[in-house]
Amino acid sequence: MPWVKDFDVDEAVDRAMKVFWAKGYEATSMADLTKAMQINKGSLYNAFGNKKDLFTRAFLKYDRENRQAAIRQLEAMEDPVAAIRTLFDGLVAESEADRERKGCLLVNTALDLPNQPEDVQGMVTSALEEFEQFFLRMIERAQARGQVSKDLDARKAAKSLLTQVVGLRVMARGVFDSGSLKAIGDQALAQLAA
């Protein structure tokens, strides 16, 4: 008799994503997943394969709904410097609202990159490269508009902005207070004024 799903797959992936986000891949057990997803182990394996496949699916969902969606909205803004400011302000606001201090699934996974399977390493690397390319496009647009000096090395500045995003996300997990996080955003924008 064929196996029949009696649960919403997208909702189950969303629940799994929240567990991976809070605990990380390694610390998340199958029991954690089945409890959060409200399904049994057999259903998890039948619907998603294994823990790694489920993590991949959850990670891609997170990336699509968070980083990719935010970049699309920011790129639609007329003012590229305002788009970068909006990004940093949004990250600070998210961090302030994150009472569980779970941070960002992308950054959390990047911090544990050597322990991730090769395909997950590739997804994380690709997502961070796309984030850097977003900054590069915004800086080049700002330079073309005369908002940022043409003397600024756009590639180096894009790498620096990405580094500040990662740093902000790490520090927001409990090390820095709200004022310090805002200072990171201010510093990120200050380099564009140089």
PDB file of C-alpha atoms in Angstrom:
ATOM      1  CA  MET A   1       0.000   0.000   0.000  1.00  0.00           C
ATOM      2  CA  PRO A   2       1.514   3.376  -0.975  1.00  0.00           C
ATOM      3  CA  TRP A   3       2.341   5.934   1.672  1.00  0.00           C
ATOM      4  CA  VAL A   4      -0.114   8.850   1.888  1.00  0.00           C
ATOM      5  CA  LYS A   5       0.816  12.259   3.339  1.00  0.00           C
ATOM      6  CA  ASP A   6      -1.637  13.486   5.949  1.00  0.00           C
ATOM      7  CA  PHE A   7       0.127  16.770   6.682  1.00  0.00           C
ATOM      8  CA  ASP A   8       0.942  20.029   4.904  1.00  0.00           C
ATOM      9  CA  VAL A   9       4.469  19.625   3.522  1.00  0.00           C
ATOM     10  CA  ASP A  10       5.224  23.370   3.362  1.00  0.00           C
ATOM     11  CA  GLU A  11       4.072  23.864   6.941  1.00  0.00           C
ATOM     12  CA  ALA A  12       6.196  20.922   8.069  1.00  0.00           C
ATOM     13  CA  VAL A  13       9.259  22.393   6.322  1.00  0.00           C
ATOM     14  CA  ASP A  14       8.553  25.740   7.992  1.00  0.00           C
ATOM     15  CA  ARG A  15       8.462  24.057  11.403  1.00  0.00           C
ATOM     16  CA  ALA A  16      11.685  22.177  10.668  1.00  0.00           C
ATOM     17  CA  MET A  17      13.316  25.429   9.530  1.00  0.00           C
ATOM     18  CA  LYS A  18      12.542  27.014  12.899  1.00  0.00           C
ATOM     19  CA  VAL A  19      14.154  24.102  14.755  1.00  0.00           C
ATOM     20  CA  PHE A  20      17.297  24.166  12.598  1.00  0.00           C
ATOM     21  CA  TRP A  21      17.409  27.947  12.978  1.00  0.00           C
ATOM     22  CA  ALA A  22      17.217  27.795  16.764  1.00  0.00           C
ATOM     23  CA  LYS A  23      19.489  24.787  17.339  1.00  0.00           C
ATOM     24  CA  GLY A  24      21.690  24.438  14.266  1.00  0.00           C
ATOM     25  CA  TYR A  25      22.024  21.380  12.053  1.00  0.00           C
ATOM     26  CA  GLU A  26      24.271  19.255  14.282  1.00  0.00           C
ATOM     27  CA  ALA A  27      22.367  19.882  17.525  1.00  0.00           C
ATOM     28  CA  THR A  28      18.974  19.157  15.964  1.00  0.00           C
ATOM     29  CA  SER A  29      17.879  15.579  16.546  1.00  0.00           C
ATOM     30  CA  MET A  30      15.302  13.571  14.630  1.00  0.00           C
ATOM     31  CA  ALA A  31      13.178  13.660  17.802  1.00  0.00           C
ATOM     32  CA  ASP A  32      13.349  17.481  17.770  1.00  0.00           C
ATOM     33  CA  LEU A  33      12.198  17.496  14.160  1.00  0.00           C
ATOM     34  CA  THR A  34       9.366  14.995  14.466  1.00  0.00           C
ATOM     35  CA  LYS A  35       8.056  16.774  17.570  1.00  0.00           C
ATOM     36  CA  ALA A  36       8.146  20.231  15.968  1.00  0.00           C
ATOM     37  CA  MET A  37       6.799  19.025  12.631  1.00  0.00           C
ATOM     38  CA  GLN A  38       4.084  16.973  14.371  1.00  0.00           C
ATOM     39  CA  ILE A  39       4.792  13.922  12.238  1.00  0.00           C
ATOM     40  CA  ASN A  40       6.319  10.524  12.912  1.00  0.00           C
ATOM     41  CA  LYS A  41       9.783   9.428  11.862  1.00  0.00           C
ATOM     42  CA  GLY A  42       8.502   7.283   9.007  1.00  0.00           C
ATOM     43  CA  SER A  43       6.563  10.207   7.539  1.00  0.00           C
ATOM     44  CA  LEU A  44       9.633  12.423   7.798  1.00  0.00           C
ATOM     45  CA  TYR A  45      11.773   9.908   5.909  1.00  0.00           C
ATOM     46  CA  ASN A  46       9.069   9.228   3.320  1.00  0.00           C
ATOM     47  CA  ALA A  47       8.389  12.908   2.635  1.00  0.00           C
ATOM     48  CA  PHE A  48      11.869  14.398   2.954  1.00  0.00           C
ATOM     49  CA  GLY A  49      14.432  11.623   2.692  1.00  0.00           C
ATOM     50  CA  ASN A  50      16.786  12.270   5.587  1.00  0.00           C
ATOM     51  CA  LYS A  51      17.839  15.017   7.987  1.00  0.00           C
ATOM     52  CA  LYS A  52      20.313  16.534   5.521  1.00  0.00           C
ATOM     53  CA  ASP A  53      17.724  16.662   2.729  1.00  0.00           C
ATOM     54  CA  LEU A  54      15.209  18.248   5.092  1.00  0.00           C
ATOM     55  CA  PHE A  55      17.801  20.802   6.211  1.00  0.00           C
ATOM     56  CA  THR A  56      18.594  21.652   2.594  1.00  0.00           C
ATOM     57  CA  ARG A  57      14.930  22.213   1.869  1.00  0.00           C
ATOM     58  CA  ALA A  58      14.468  24.298   5.045  1.00  0.00           C
ATOM     59  CA  PHE A  59      17.605  26.345   4.333  1.00  0.00           C
ATOM     60  CA  LEU A  60      16.488  27.116   0.779  1.00  0.00           C
ATOM     61  CA  LYS A  61      13.039  28.143   2.062  1.00  0.00           C
ATOM     62  CA  TYR A  62      14.631  30.430   4.648  1.00  0.00           C
ATOM     63  CA  ASP A  63      16.963  31.981   2.084  1.00  0.00           C
ATOM     64  CA  ARG A  64      14.163  32.506  -0.447  1.00  0.00           C
ATOM     65  CA  GLU A  65      11.790  34.062   2.093  1.00  0.00           C
ATOM     66  CA  ASN A  66      14.365  36.202   3.881  1.00  0.00           C
ATOM     67  CA  ARG A  67      17.566  37.191   2.081  1.00  0.00           C
ATOM     68  CA  GLN A  68      16.295  36.921  -1.495  1.00  0.00           C
ATOM     69  CA  ALA A  69      12.979  38.652  -0.720  1.00  0.00           C
ATOM     70  CA  ALA A  70      14.741  41.488   1.124  1.00  0.00           C
ATOM     71  CA  ILE A  71      17.253  42.039  -1.674  1.00  0.00           C
ATOM     72  CA  ARG A  72      14.460  42.216  -4.265  1.00  0.00           C
ATOM     73  CA  GLN A  73      12.660  44.882  -2.217  1.00  0.00           C
ATOM     74  CA  LEU A  74      15.824  46.866  -1.556  1.00  0.00           C
ATOM     75  CA  GLU A  75      16.937  46.801  -5.190  1.00  0.00           C
ATOM     76  CA  ALA A  76      13.579  48.274  -6.176  1.00  0.00           C
ATOM     77  CA  MET A  77      14.326  51.387  -4.109  1.00  0.00           C
ATOM     78  CA  GLU A  78      15.304  54.466  -6.110  1.00  0.00           C
ATOM     79  CA  ASP A  79      18.120  55.537  -3.767  1.00  0.00           C
ATOM     80  CA  PRO A  80      20.872  52.877  -3.439  1.00  0.00           C
ATOM     81  CA  VAL A  81      22.412  54.435  -0.301  1.00  0.00           C
ATOM     82  CA  ALA A  82      18.964  54.511   1.318  1.00  0.00           C
ATOM     83  CA  ALA A  83      18.574  50.842   0.350  1.00  0.00           C
ATOM     84  CA  ILE A  84      21.780  49.953   2.207  1.00  0.00           C
ATOM     85  CA  ARG A  85      20.694  52.052   5.206  1.00  0.00           C
ATOM     86  CA  THR A  86      17.283  50.348   5.159  1.00  0.00           C
ATOM     87  CA  LEU A  87      18.990  46.953   5.155  1.00  0.00           C
ATOM     88  CA  PHE A  88      21.105  47.733   8.214  1.00  0.00           C
ATOM     89  CA  ASP A  89      18.197  49.402  10.040  1.00  0.00           C
ATOM     90  CA  GLY A  90      16.087  46.336   9.304  1.00  0.00           C
ATOM     91  CA  LEU A  91      18.764  43.964  10.613  1.00  0.00           C
ATOM     92  CA  VAL A  92      19.019  45.967  13.838  1.00  0.00           C
ATOM     93  CA  ALA A  93      15.219  45.986  14.234  1.00  0.00           C
ATOM     94  CA  GLU A  94      15.048  42.225  13.596  1.00  0.00           C
ATOM     95  CA  SER A  95      17.809  41.652  16.133  1.00  0.00           C
ATOM     96  CA  GLU A  96      16.029  43.749  18.747  1.00  0.00           C
ATOM     97  CA  ALA A  97      12.825  41.769  18.181  1.00  0.00           C
ATOM     98  CA  ASP A  98      14.619  38.388  18.308  1.00  0.00           C
ATOM     99  CA  ARG A  99      13.992  37.535  21.965  1.00  0.00           C
ATOM    100  CA  GLU A 100      15.269  33.979  21.437  1.00  0.00           C
ATOM    101  CA  ARG A 101      18.529  35.364  19.990  1.00  0.00           C
ATOM    102  CA  LYS A 102      18.501  32.813  17.216  1.00  0.00           C
ATOM    103  CA  GLY A 103      20.112  35.199  14.743  1.00  0.00           C
ATOM    104  CA  CYS A 104      20.170  34.394  11.033  1.00  0.00           C
ATOM    105  CA  LEU A 105      20.054  30.827   9.701  1.00  0.00           C
ATOM    106  CA  LEU A 106      22.378  31.752   6.823  1.00  0.00           C
ATOM    107  CA  VAL A 107      25.027  33.275   9.099  1.00  0.00           C
ATOM    108  CA  ASN A 108      24.609  30.560  11.735  1.00  0.00           C
ATOM    109  CA  THR A 109      25.190  27.916   9.076  1.00  0.00           C
ATOM    110  CA  ALA A 110      28.148  29.845   7.650  1.00  0.00           C
ATOM    111  CA  LEU A 111      29.783  29.859  11.083  1.00  0.00           C
ATOM    112  CA  ASP A 112      29.686  26.062  11.069  1.00  0.00           C
ATOM    113  CA  LEU A 113      30.622  25.728   7.392  1.00  0.00           C
ATOM    114  CA  PRO A 114      33.520  23.228   7.762  1.00  0.00           C
ATOM    115  CA  ASN A 115      31.118  20.771   9.413  1.00  0.00           C
ATOM    116  CA  GLN A 116      28.449  21.089   6.718  1.00  0.00           C
ATOM    117  CA  PRO A 117      28.010  18.713   3.775  1.00  0.00           C
ATOM    118  CA  GLU A 118      29.515  19.913   0.499  1.00  0.00           C
ATOM    119  CA  ASP A 119      26.162  20.875  -1.041  1.00  0.00           C
ATOM    120  CA  VAL A 120      25.233  22.962   2.020  1.00  0.00           C
ATOM    121  CA  GLN A 121      28.652  24.651   1.871  1.00  0.00           C
ATOM    122  CA  GLY A 122      27.906  25.508  -1.746  1.00  0.00           C
ATOM    123  CA  MET A 123      24.470  26.958  -0.918  1.00  0.00           C
ATOM    124  CA  VAL A 124      25.884  29.117   1.876  1.00  0.00           C
ATOM    125  CA  THR A 125      28.809  30.323  -0.237  1.00  0.00           C
ATOM    126  CA  SER A 126      26.483  31.147  -3.113  1.00  0.00           C
ATOM    127  CA  ALA A 127      24.058  33.050  -0.857  1.00  0.00           C
ATOM    128  CA  LEU A 128      26.879  35.123   0.654  1.00  0.00           C
ATOM    129  CA  GLU A 129      28.323  35.846  -2.800  1.00  0.00           C
ATOM    130  CA  GLU A 130      24.889  37.001  -3.992  1.00  0.00           C
ATOM    131  CA  PHE A 131      24.644  39.245  -0.921  1.00  0.00           C
ATOM    132  CA  GLU A 132      28.047  40.750  -1.755  1.00  0.00           C
ATOM    133  CA  GLN A 133      26.950  41.283  -5.368  1.00  0.00           C
ATOM    134  CA  PHE A 134      23.885  43.163  -4.114  1.00  0.00           C
ATOM    135  CA  PHE A 135      26.165  45.552  -2.230  1.00  0.00           C
ATOM    136  CA  LEU A 136      28.393  45.927  -5.276  1.00  0.00           C
ATOM    137  CA  ARG A 137      25.414  46.842  -7.480  1.00  0.00           C
ATOM    138  CA  MET A 138      24.159  49.376  -4.918  1.00  0.00           C
ATOM    139  CA  ILE A 139      27.581  50.993  -4.547  1.00  0.00           C
ATOM    140  CA  GLU A 140      28.076  51.212  -8.306  1.00  0.00           C
ATOM    141  CA  ARG A 141      24.614  52.757  -8.697  1.00  0.00           C
ATOM    142  CA  ALA A 142      25.433  55.250  -5.943  1.00  0.00           C
ATOM    143  CA  GLN A 143      28.726  56.105  -7.653  1.00  0.00           C
ATOM    144  CA  ALA A 144      26.943  56.663 -10.975  1.00  0.00           C
ATOM    145  CA  ARG A 145      24.506  59.014  -9.208  1.00  0.00           C
ATOM    146  CA  GLY A 146      27.325  60.938  -7.500  1.00  0.00           C
ATOM    147  CA  GLN A 147      26.266  59.804  -4.012  1.00  0.00           C
ATOM    148  CA  VAL A 148      29.478  57.878  -3.401  1.00  0.00           C
ATOM    149  CA  SER A 149      32.964  58.828  -4.518  1.00  0.00           C
ATOM    150  CA  LYS A 150      34.158  57.111  -7.676  1.00  0.00           C
ATOM    151  CA  ASP A 151      37.506  56.727  -5.866  1.00  0.00           C
ATOM    152  CA  LEU A 152      35.964  54.205  -3.484  1.00  0.00           C
ATOM    153  CA  ASP A 153      36.890  50.638  -4.453  1.00  0.00           C
ATOM    154  CA  ALA A 154      33.373  49.266  -4.901  1.00  0.00           C
ATOM    155  CA  ARG A 155      34.429  45.603  -4.651  1.00  0.00           C
ATOM    156  CA  LYS A 156      36.304  46.101  -1.390  1.00  0.00           C
ATOM    157  CA  ALA A 157      33.469  48.187   0.024  1.00  0.00           C
ATOM    158  CA  ALA A 158      30.944  45.466  -0.911  1.00  0.00           C
ATOM    159  CA  LYS A 159      33.062  42.866   0.895  1.00  0.00           C
ATOM    160  CA  SER A 160      33.306  45.157   3.911  1.00  0.00           C
ATOM    161  CA  LEU A 161      29.531  45.680   4.002  1.00  0.00           C
ATOM    162  CA  LEU A 162      28.935  41.925   3.848  1.00  0.00           C
ATOM    163  CA  THR A 163      31.418  41.458   6.688  1.00  0.00           C
ATOM    164  CA  GLN A 164      29.549  44.048   8.737  1.00  0.00           C
ATOM    165  CA  VAL A 165      26.240  42.265   8.102  1.00  0.00           C
ATOM    166  CA  VAL A 166      27.741  38.973   9.288  1.00  0.00           C
ATOM    167  CA  GLY A 167      29.336  40.681  12.298  1.00  0.00           C
ATOM    168  CA  LEU A 168      26.089  42.395  13.232  1.00  0.00           C
ATOM    169  CA  ARG A 169      24.185  39.099  12.984  1.00  0.00           C
ATOM    170  CA  VAL A 170      26.735  37.302  15.164  1.00  0.00           C
ATOM    171  CA  MET A 171      26.952  40.045  17.770  1.00  0.00           C
ATOM    172  CA  ALA A 172      23.169  40.349  17.924  1.00  0.00           C
ATOM    173  CA  ARG A 173      22.966  36.829  19.322  1.00  0.00           C
ATOM    174  CA  GLY A 174      23.725  38.269  22.732  1.00  0.00           C
ATOM    175  CA  VAL A 175      27.062  40.017  22.723  1.00  0.00           C
ATOM    176  CA  PHE A 176      26.047  43.550  21.686  1.00  0.00           C
ATOM    177  CA  ASP A 177      23.214  45.791  22.812  1.00  0.00           C
ATOM    178  CA  SER A 178      20.933  47.766  20.516  1.00  0.00           C
ATOM    179  CA  GLY A 179      23.125  50.881  20.513  1.00  0.00           C
ATOM    180  CA  SER A 180      26.186  48.885  19.518  1.00  0.00           C
ATOM    181  CA  LEU A 181      24.301  47.182  16.694  1.00  0.00           C
ATOM    182  CA  LYS A 182      23.157  50.573  15.391  1.00  0.00           C
ATOM    183  CA  ALA A 183      26.779  51.736  15.515  1.00  0.00           C
ATOM    184  CA  ILE A 184      27.727  48.874  13.162  1.00  0.00           C
ATOM    185  CA  GLY A 185      25.101  50.108  10.689  1.00  0.00           C
ATOM    186  CA  ASP A 186      26.314  53.688  11.025  1.00  0.00           C
ATOM    187  CA  GLN A 187      29.894  52.606  10.412  1.00  0.00           C
ATOM    188  CA  ALA A 188      28.828  50.631   7.351  1.00  0.00           C
ATOM    189  CA  LEU A 189      27.282  53.758   5.840  1.00  0.00           C
ATOM    190  CA  ALA A 190      30.164  55.973   6.926  1.00  0.00           C
ATOM    191  CA  GLN A 191      32.584  54.115   4.660  1.00  0.00           C
ATOM    192  CA  LEU A 192      30.417  55.064   1.684  1.00  0.00           C
ATOM    193  CA  ALA A 193      30.733  58.745   2.543  1.00  0.00           C
ATOM    194  CA  ALA A 194      34.531  58.612   2.500  1.00  0.00           C
TER     195      ALA A 194
END
